[in-house]
mmCIF file of C-alpha atoms and ligand atoms in Angstrom:
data_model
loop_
_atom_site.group_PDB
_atom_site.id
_atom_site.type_symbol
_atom_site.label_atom_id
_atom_site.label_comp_id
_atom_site.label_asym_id
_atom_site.label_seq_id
_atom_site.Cartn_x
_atom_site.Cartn_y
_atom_site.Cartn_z
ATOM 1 C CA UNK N 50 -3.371 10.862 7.901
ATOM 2 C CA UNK N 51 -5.137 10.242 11.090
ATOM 3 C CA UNK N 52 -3.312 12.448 13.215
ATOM 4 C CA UNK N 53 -4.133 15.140 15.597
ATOM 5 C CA UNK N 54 -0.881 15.081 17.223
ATOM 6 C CA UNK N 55 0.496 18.731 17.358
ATOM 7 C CA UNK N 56 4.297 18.299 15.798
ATOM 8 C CA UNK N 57 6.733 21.829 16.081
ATOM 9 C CA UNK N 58 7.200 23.386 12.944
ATOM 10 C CA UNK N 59 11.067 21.422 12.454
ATOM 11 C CA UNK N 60 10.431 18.683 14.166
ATOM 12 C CA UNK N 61 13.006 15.858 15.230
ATOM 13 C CA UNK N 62 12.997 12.548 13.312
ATOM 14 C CA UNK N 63 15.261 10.081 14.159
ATOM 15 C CA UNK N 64 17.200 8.740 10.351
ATOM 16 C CA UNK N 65 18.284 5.014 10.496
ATOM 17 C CA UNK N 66 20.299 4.538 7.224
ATOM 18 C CA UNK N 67 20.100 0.638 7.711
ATOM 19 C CA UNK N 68 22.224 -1.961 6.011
ATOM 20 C CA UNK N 69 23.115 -2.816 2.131
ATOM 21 C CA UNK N 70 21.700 0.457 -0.040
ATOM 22 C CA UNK N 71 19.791 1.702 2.478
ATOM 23 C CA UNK N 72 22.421 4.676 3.623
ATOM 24 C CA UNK N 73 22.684 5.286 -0.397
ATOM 25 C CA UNK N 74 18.880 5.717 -0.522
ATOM 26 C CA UNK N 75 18.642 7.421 2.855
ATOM 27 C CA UNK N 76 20.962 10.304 1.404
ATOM 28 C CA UNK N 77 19.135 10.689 -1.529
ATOM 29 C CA UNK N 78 15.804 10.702 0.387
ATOM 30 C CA UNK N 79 16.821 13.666 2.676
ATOM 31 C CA UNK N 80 18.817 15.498 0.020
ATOM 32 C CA UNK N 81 15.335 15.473 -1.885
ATOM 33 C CA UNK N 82 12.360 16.195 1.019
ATOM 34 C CA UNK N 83 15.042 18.887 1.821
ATOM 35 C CA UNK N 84 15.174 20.697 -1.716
ATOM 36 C CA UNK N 85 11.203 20.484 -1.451
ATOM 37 C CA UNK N 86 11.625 22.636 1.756
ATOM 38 C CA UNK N 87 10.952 20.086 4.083
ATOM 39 C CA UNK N 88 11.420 21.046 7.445
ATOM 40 C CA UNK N 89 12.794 18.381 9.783
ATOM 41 C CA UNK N 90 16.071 18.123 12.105
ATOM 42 C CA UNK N 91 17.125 14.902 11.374
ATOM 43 C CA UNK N 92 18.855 12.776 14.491
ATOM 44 C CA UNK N 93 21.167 10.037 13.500
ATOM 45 C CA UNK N 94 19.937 6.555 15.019
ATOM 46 C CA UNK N 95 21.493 3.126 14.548
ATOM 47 C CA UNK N 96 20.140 -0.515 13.815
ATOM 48 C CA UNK N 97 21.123 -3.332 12.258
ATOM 49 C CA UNK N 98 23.892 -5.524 10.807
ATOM 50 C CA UNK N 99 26.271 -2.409 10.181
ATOM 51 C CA UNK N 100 24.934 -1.295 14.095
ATOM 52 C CA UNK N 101 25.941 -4.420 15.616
ATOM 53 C CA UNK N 102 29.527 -4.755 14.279
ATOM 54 C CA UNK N 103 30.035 -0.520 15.087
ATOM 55 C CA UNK N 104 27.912 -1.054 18.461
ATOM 56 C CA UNK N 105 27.423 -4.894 19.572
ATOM 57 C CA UNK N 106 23.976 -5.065 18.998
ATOM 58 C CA UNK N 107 21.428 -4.377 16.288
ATOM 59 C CA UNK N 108 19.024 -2.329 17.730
ATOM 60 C CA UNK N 109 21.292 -0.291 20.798
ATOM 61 C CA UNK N 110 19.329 0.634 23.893
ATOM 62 C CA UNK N 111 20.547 4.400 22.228
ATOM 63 C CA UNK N 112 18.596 4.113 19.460
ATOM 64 C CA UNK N 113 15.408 2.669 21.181
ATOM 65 C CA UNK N 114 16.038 5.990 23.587
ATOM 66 C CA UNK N 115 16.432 8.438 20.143
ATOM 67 C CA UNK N 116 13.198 6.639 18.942
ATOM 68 C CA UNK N 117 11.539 7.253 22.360
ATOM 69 C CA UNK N 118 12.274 10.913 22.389
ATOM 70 C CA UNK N 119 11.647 11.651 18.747
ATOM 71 C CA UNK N 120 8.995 9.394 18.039
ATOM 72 C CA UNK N 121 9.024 9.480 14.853
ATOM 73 C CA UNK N 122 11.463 8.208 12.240
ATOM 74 C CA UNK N 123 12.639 7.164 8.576
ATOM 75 C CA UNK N 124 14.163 4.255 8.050
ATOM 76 C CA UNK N 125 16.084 2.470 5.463
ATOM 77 C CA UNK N 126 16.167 -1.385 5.280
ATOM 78 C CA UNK N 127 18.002 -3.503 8.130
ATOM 79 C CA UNK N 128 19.734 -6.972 7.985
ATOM 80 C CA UNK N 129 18.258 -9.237 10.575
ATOM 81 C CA UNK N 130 21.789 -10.861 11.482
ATOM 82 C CA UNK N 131 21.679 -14.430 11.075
ATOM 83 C CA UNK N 132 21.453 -16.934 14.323
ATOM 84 C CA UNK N 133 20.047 -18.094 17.680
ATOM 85 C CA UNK N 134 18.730 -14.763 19.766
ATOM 86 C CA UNK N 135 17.869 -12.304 16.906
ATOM 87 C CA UNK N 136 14.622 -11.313 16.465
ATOM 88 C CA UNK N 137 13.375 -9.099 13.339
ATOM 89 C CA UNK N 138 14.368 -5.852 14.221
ATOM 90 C CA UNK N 139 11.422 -4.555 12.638
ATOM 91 C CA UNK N 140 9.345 -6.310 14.494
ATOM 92 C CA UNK N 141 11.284 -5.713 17.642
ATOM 93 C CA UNK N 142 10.471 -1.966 16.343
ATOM 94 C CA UNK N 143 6.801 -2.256 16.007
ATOM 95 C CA UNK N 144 6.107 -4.415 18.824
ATOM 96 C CA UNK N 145 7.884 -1.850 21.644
ATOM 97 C CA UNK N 146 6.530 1.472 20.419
ATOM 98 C CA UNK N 147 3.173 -0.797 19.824
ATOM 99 C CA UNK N 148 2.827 0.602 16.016
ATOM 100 C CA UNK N 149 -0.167 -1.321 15.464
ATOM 101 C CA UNK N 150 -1.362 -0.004 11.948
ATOM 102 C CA UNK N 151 0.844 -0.467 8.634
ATOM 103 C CA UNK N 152 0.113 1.521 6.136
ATOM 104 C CA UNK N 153 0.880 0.512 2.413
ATOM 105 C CA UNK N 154 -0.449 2.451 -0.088
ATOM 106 C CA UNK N 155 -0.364 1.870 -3.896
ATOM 107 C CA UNK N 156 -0.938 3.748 -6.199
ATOM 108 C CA UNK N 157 0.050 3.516 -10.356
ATOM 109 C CA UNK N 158 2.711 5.777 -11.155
ATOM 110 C CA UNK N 159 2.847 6.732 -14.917
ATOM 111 C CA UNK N 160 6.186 5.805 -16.298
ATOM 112 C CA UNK N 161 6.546 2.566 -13.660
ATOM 113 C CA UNK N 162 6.592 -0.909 -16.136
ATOM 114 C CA UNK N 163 3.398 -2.557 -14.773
ATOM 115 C CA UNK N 164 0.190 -4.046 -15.716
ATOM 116 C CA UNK N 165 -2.078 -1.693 -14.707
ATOM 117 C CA UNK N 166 -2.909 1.875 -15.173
ATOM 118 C CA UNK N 167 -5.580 3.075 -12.274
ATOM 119 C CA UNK N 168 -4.728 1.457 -9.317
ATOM 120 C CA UNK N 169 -5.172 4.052 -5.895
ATOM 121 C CA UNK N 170 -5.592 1.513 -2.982
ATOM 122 C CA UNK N 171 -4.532 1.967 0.547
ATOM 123 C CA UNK N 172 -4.109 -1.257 2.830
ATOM 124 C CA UNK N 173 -4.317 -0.774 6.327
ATOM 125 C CA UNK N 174 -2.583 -4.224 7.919
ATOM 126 C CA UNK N 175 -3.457 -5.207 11.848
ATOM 127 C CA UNK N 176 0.694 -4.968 12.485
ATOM 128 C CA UNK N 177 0.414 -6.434 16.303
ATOM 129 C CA UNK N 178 -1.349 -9.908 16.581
ATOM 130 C CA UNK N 179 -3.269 -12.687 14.378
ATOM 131 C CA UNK N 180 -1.064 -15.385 13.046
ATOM 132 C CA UNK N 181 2.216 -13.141 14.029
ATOM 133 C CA UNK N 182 1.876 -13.508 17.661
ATOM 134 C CA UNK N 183 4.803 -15.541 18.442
ATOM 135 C CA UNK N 184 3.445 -18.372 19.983
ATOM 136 C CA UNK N 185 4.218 -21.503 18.291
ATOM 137 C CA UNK N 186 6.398 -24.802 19.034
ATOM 138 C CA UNK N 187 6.739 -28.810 17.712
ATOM 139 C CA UNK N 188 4.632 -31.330 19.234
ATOM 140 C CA UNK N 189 7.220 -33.555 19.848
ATOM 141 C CA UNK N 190 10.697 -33.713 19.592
ATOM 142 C CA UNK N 191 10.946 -35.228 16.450
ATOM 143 C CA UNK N 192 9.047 -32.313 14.639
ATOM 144 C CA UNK N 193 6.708 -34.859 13.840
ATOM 145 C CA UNK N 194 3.910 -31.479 13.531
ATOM 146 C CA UNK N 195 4.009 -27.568 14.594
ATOM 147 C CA UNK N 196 1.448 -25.884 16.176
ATOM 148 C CA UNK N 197 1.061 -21.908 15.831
ATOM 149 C CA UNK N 198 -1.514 -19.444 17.788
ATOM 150 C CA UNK N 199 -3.158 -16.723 16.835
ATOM 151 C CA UNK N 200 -4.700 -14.020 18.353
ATOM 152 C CA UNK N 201 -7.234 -11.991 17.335
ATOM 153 C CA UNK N 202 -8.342 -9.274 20.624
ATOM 154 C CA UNK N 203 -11.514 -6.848 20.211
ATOM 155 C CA UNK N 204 -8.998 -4.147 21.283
ATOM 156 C CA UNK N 205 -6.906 -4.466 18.062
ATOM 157 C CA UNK N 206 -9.668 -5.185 15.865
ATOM 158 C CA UNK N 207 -11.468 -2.073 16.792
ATOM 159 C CA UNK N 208 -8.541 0.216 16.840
ATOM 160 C CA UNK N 209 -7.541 -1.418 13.429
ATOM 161 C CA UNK N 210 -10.787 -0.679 11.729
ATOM 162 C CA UNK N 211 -11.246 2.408 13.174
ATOM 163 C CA UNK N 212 -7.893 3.592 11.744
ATOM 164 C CA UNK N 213 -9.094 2.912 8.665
ATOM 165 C CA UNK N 214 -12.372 4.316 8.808
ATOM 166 C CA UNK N 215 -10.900 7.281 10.014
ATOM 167 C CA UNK N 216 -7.910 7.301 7.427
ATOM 168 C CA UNK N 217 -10.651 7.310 4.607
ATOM 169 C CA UNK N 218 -12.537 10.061 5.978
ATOM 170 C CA UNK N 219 -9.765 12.289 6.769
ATOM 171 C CA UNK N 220 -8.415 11.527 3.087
ATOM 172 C CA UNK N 221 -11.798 11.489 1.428
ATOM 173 C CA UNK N 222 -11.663 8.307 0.676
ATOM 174 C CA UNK N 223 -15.142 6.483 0.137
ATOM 175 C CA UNK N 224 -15.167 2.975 0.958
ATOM 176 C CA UNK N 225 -13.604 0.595 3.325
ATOM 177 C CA UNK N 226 -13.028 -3.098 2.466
ATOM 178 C CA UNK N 227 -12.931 -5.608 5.763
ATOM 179 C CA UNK N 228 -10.703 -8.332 4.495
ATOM 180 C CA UNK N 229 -11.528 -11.707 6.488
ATOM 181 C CA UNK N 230 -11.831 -15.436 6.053
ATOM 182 C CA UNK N 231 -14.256 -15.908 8.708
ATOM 183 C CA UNK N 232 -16.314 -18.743 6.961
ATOM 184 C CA UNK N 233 -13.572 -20.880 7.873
ATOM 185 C CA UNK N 234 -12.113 -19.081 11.038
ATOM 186 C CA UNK N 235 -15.205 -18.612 12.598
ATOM 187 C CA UNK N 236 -13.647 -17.273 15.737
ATOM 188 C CA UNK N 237 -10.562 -15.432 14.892
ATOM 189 C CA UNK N 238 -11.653 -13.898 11.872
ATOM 190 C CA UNK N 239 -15.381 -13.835 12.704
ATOM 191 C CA UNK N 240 -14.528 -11.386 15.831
ATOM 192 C CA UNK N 241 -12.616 -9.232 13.348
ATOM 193 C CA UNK N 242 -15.001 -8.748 10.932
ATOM 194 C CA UNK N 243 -18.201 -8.644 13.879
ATOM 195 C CA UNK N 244 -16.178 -5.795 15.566
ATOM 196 C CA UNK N 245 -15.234 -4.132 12.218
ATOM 197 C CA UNK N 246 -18.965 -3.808 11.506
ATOM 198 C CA UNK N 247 -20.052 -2.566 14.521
ATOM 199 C CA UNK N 248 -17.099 0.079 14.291
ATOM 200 C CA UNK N 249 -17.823 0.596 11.153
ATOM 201 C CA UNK N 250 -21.568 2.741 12.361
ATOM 202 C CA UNK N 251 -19.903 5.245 14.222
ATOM 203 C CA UNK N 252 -18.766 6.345 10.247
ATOM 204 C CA UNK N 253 -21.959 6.174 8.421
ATOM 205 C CA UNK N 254 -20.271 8.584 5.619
ATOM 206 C CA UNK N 255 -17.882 6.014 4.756
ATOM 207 C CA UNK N 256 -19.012 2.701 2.534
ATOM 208 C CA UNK N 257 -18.092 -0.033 4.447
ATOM 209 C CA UNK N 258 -18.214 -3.388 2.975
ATOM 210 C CA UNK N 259 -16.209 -7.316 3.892
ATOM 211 C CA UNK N 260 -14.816 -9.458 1.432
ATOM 212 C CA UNK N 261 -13.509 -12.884 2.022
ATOM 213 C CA UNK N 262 -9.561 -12.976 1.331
ATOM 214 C CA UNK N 263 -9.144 -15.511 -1.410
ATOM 215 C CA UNK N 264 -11.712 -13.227 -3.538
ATOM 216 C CA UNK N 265 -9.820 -10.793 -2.490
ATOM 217 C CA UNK N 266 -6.833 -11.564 -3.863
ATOM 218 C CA UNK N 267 -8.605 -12.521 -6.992
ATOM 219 C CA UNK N 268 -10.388 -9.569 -7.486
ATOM 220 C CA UNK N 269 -6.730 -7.834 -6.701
ATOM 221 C CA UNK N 270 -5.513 -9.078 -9.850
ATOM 222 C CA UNK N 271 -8.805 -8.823 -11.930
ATOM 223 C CA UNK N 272 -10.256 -5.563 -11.058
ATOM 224 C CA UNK N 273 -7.715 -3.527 -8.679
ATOM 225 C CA UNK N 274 -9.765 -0.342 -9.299
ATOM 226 C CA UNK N 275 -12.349 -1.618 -7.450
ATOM 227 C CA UNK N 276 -10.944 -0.927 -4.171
ATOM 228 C CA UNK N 277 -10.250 2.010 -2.191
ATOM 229 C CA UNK N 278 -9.435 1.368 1.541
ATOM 230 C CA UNK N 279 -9.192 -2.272 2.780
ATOM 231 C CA UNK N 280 -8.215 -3.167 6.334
ATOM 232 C CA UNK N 281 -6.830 -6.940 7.114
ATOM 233 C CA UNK N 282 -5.325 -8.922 10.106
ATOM 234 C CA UNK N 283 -1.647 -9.290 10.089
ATOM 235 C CA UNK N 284 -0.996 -12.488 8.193
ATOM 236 C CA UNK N 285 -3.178 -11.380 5.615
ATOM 237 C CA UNK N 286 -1.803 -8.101 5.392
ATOM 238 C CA UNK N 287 1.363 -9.058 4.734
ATOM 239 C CA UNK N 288 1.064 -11.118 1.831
ATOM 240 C CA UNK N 289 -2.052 -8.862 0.297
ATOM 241 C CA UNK N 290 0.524 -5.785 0.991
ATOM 242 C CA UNK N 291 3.106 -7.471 -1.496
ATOM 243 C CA UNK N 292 0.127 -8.172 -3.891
ATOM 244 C CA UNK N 293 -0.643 -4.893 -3.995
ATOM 245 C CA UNK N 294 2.751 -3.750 -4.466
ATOM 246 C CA UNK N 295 2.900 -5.910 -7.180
ATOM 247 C CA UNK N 296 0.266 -4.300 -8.853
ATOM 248 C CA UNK N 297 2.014 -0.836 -9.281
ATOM 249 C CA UNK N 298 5.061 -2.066 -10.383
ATOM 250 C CA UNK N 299 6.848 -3.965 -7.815
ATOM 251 C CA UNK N 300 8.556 -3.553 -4.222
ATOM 252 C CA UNK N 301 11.097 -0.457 -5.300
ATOM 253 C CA UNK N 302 8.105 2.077 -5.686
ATOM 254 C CA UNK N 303 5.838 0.937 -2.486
ATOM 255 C CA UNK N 304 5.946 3.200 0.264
ATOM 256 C CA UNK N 305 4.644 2.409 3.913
ATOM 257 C CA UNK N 306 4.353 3.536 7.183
ATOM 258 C CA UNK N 307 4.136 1.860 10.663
ATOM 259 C CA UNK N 308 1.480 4.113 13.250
ATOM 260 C CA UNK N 309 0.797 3.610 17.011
ATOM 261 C CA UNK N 310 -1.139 5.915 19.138
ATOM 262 C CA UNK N 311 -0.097 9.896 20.031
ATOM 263 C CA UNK N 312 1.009 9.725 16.310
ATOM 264 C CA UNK N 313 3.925 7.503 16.977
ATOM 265 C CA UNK N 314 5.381 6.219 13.697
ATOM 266 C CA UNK N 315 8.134 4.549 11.756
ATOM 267 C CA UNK N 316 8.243 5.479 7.699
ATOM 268 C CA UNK N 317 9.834 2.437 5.902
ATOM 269 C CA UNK N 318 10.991 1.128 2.719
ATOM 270 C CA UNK N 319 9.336 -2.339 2.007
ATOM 271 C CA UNK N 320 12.103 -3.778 0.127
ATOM 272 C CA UNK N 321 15.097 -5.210 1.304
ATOM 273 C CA UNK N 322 18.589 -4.028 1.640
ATOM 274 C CA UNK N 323 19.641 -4.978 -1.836
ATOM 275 C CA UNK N 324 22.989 -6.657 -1.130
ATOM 276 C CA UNK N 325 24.170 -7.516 -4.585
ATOM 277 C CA UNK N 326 23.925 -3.817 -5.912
ATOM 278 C CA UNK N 327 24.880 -2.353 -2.403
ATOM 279 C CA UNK N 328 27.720 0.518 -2.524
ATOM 280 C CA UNK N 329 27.309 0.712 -6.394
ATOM 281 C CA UNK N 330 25.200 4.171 -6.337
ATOM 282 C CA UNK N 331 22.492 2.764 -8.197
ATOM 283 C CA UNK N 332 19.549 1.871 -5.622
ATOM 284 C CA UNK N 333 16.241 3.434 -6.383
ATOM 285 C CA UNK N 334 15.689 5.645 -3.821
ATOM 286 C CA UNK N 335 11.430 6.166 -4.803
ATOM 287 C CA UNK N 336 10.492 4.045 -2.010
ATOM 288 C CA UNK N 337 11.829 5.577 1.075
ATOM 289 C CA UNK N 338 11.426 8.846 -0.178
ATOM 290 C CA UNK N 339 7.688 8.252 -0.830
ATOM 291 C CA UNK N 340 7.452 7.213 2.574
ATOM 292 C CA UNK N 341 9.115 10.475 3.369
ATOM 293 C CA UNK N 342 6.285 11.903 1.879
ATOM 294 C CA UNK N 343 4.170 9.617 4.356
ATOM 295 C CA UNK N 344 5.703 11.382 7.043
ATOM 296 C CA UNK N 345 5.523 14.791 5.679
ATOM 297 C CA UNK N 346 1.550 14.137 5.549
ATOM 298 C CA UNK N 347 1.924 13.059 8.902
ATOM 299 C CA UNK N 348 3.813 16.383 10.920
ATOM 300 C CA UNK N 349 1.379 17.965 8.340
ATOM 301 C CA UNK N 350 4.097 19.361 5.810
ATOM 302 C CA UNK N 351 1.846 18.144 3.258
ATOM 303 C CA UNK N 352 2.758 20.507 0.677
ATOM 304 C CA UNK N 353 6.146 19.546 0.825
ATOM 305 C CA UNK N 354 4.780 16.042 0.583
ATOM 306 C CA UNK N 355 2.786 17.047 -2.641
ATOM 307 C CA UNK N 356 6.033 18.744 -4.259
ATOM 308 C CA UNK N 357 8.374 15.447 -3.199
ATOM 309 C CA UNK N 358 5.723 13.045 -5.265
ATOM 310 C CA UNK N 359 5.315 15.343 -8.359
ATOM 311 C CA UNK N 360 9.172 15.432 -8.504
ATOM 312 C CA UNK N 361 9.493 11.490 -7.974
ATOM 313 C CA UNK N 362 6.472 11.165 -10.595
ATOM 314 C CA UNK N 363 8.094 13.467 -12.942
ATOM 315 C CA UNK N 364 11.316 11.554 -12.950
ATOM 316 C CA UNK N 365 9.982 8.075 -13.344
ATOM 317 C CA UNK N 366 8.533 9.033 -16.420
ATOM 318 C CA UNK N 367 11.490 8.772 -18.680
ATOM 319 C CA UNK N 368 13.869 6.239 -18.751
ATOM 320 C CA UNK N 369 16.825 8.565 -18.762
ATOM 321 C CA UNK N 370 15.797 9.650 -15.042
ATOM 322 C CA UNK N 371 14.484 6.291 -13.799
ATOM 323 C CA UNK N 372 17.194 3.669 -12.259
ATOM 324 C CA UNK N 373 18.381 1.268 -13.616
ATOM 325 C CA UNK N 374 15.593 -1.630 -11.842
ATOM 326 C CA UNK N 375 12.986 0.154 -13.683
ATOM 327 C CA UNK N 376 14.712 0.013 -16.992
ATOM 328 C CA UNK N 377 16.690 3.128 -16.833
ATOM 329 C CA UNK N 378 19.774 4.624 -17.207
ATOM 330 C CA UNK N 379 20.257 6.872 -13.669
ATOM 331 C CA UNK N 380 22.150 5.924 -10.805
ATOM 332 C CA UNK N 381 21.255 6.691 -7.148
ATOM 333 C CA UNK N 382 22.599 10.649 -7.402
ATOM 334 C CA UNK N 383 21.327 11.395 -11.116
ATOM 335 C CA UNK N 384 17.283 9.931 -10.230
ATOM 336 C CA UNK N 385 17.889 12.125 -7.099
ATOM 337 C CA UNK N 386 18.698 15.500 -8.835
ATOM 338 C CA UNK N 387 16.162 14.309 -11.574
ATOM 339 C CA UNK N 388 13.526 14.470 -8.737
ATOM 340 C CA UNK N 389 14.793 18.056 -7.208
ATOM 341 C CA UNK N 390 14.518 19.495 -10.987
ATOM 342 C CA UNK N 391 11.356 18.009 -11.231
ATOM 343 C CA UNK N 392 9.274 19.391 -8.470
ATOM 344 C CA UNK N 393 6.976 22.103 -8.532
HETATM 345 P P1 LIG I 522 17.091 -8.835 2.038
HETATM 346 O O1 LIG I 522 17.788 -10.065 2.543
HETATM 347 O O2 LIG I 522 17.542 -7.594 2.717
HETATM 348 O O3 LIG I 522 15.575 -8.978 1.979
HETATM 349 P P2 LIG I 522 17.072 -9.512 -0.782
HETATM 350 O O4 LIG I 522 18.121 -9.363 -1.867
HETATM 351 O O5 LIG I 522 16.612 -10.869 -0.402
HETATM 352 O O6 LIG I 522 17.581 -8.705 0.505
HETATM 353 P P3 LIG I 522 15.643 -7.275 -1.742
HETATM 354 O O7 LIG I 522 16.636 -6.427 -1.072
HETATM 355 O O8 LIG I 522 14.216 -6.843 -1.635
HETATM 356 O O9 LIG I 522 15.729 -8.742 -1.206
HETATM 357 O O10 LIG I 522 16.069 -7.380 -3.266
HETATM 358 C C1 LIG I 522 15.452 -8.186 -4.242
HETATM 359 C C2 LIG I 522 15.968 -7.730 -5.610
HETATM 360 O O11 LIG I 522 15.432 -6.422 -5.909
HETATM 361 C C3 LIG I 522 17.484 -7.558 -5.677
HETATM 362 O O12 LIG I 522 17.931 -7.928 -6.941
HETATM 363 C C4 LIG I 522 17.720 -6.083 -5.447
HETATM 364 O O13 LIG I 522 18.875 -5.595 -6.075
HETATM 365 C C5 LIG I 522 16.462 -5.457 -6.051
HETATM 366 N N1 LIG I 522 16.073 -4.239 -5.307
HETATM 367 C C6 LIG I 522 15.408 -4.172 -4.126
HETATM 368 N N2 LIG I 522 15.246 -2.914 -3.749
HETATM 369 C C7 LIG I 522 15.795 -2.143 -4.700
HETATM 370 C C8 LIG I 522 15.950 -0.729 -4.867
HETATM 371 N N3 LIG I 522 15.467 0.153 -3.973
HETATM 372 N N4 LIG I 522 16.622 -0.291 -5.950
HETATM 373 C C9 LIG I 522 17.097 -1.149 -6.870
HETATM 374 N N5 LIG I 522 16.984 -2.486 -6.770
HETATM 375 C C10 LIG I 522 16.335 -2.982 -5.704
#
């Protein structure tokens, strides 16, 4: 990944275990990077709905300190308590340590119920600005319309872009997709995709190529195999993310990461904390531990990374091994020693 940080060789990473399965799938993560030979000292950090009955808030001013000093960490899924005051934690996350690329990867896993076969695409979403800036109100007091900003900077688009750029040449990765809809927002989308050209010559080994987003999405479904990197603003991101997800067999298999600069980062499951099977043992645990693997590219422990995907690939490929979401029969515990048998 694009990284030239310098990590030690067992470096800390803070470990939220989150709300609803996420400490299920959080165990079952570690206990599996760890019997790859991953080398990590995890630090125990808190956030969420769990974190603000044990400590009175959902994201502590101690766990934005452990973040701080670690900078780096896994994290499970969080409930976003309900009410006046609370903001998304996760974007509370991504907007202080300014983690402006998410990462989202998809790629088919054999085994995984889904409707394709050859999908390998990595979306790079802008994770700071565009549509998600914040500012929006009514007109009027009786709501009679809403009004939303967004904000598109040169800044962000060229750090975006080149984040992708350099993602698919330090992954030898061909092409880059700018995804835009610039004949209609001239000026928001038109800067992205003027800066992401001009960004895009300082990489003259790397196809780089725009596509409006509706086609996009169409194309998506038509002809996934067609793409290789694509890089978006943050509204589209989001939804194209869960498209792509989609694609390799839903939510429970996506893996993702979160990236600022002085390789900062935040590896996340994408789906949410599962309430109605939470504290049964039977949450798959393939998403957060393939963005484990994210983060073992990232401190470079990329053969451990390797070992942690074969096993996780290995396991989904019979339904005696794969939970019970994807059709199987294993719980939580029995996927996770399925996995540690299955590695290389
Ligand atoms: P939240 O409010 O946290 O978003 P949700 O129930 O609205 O929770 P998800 O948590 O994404 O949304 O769950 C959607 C469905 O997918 C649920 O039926 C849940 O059990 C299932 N699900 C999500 N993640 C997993 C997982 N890792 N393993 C098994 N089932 C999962």
């Amino acid at each position: 990944m694009n990284n030239t940080t310098a990590y030690p060789p067992c470096p800390d990473v803070a470990l939220i275990k989150g709300d609803g399965i996420g400490p299920e799938i959080a165990d079952a993560s570690v206990k599996i990077v760890e019997a790859a030979g991953a080398k990590i000292n995890w630090i125990p950090a808190f956030a969420g709905m769990a974190c603000l009955e044990t400590h009175g808030s959902p994201l502590p001013q101690e766990t934005i300190d452990t973040l701080e000093k670690c900078g780096l960490a896994l994290k499970s899924p969080l409930a976003t308590p309900i009410g006046a005051g609370f903001r998304s934690i996760n974007v509370s996350l991504r907007k202080h340590f300014d983690l402006y690329a998410n990462l989202r990867p998809a790629r088919t896993i054999p085994g995984v119920p889904c409707r394709y076969d050859n999908v390998d695409l990595v979306l790079v979403r802008e994770n700071t600005e565009g549509m998600y800036s914040g500012i929006e109100h009514y007109i009027d007091a009786e709501r009679s319309a809403a009004e939303s900003i967004a904000i598109v900077t040169r800044k962000s688009s060229e750090r975006i872009v080149r984040f992708a750029l350099q993602y698919a040449r330090d992954n030898n990765r061909k092409k880059v997709t700018i995804v835009h809809k610039a004949n209609i927002l001239k000026m928001t989308s038109g800067l992205f995709l003027d800066v992401g050209r001009e960004v895009a010559q300082d990489f003259p080994d790397i196809e780089c190529n725009d596509m409006i987003v509706d086609a996009t999405a169409m194309r998506m479904v038509v002809n996934p195999e067609s793409f290789d990197v694509m890089v978006t603003t943050n509204l589209f991101g989001d939804i194209l993310s869960d498209l792509a997800a989609g694609l390799i067999g839903g939510l429970g298999v996506a893996p993702a990461a979160n990236i600022g600069a002085d390789g900062r980062a935040i590896f996340e499951a994408v789906h949410g904390t599962a309430p109605d099977i939470a504290g049964k043992g039977i949450g798959n645990p393939s998403g957060l531990c393939l963005s484990a693997c994210l983060l073992l590219d990232h401190i470079g422990q990329t053969e451990v990374a390797s070992r942690v995907r074969e096993g996780i690939k290995n396991a989904l490929s019979r339904p005696e091994t794969r939970t019970g979401d994807l059709g199987g029969k294993a719980n939580t515990a029995q996927f996770a020693d399925a996995v540690i048998r299955a590695m290389g």
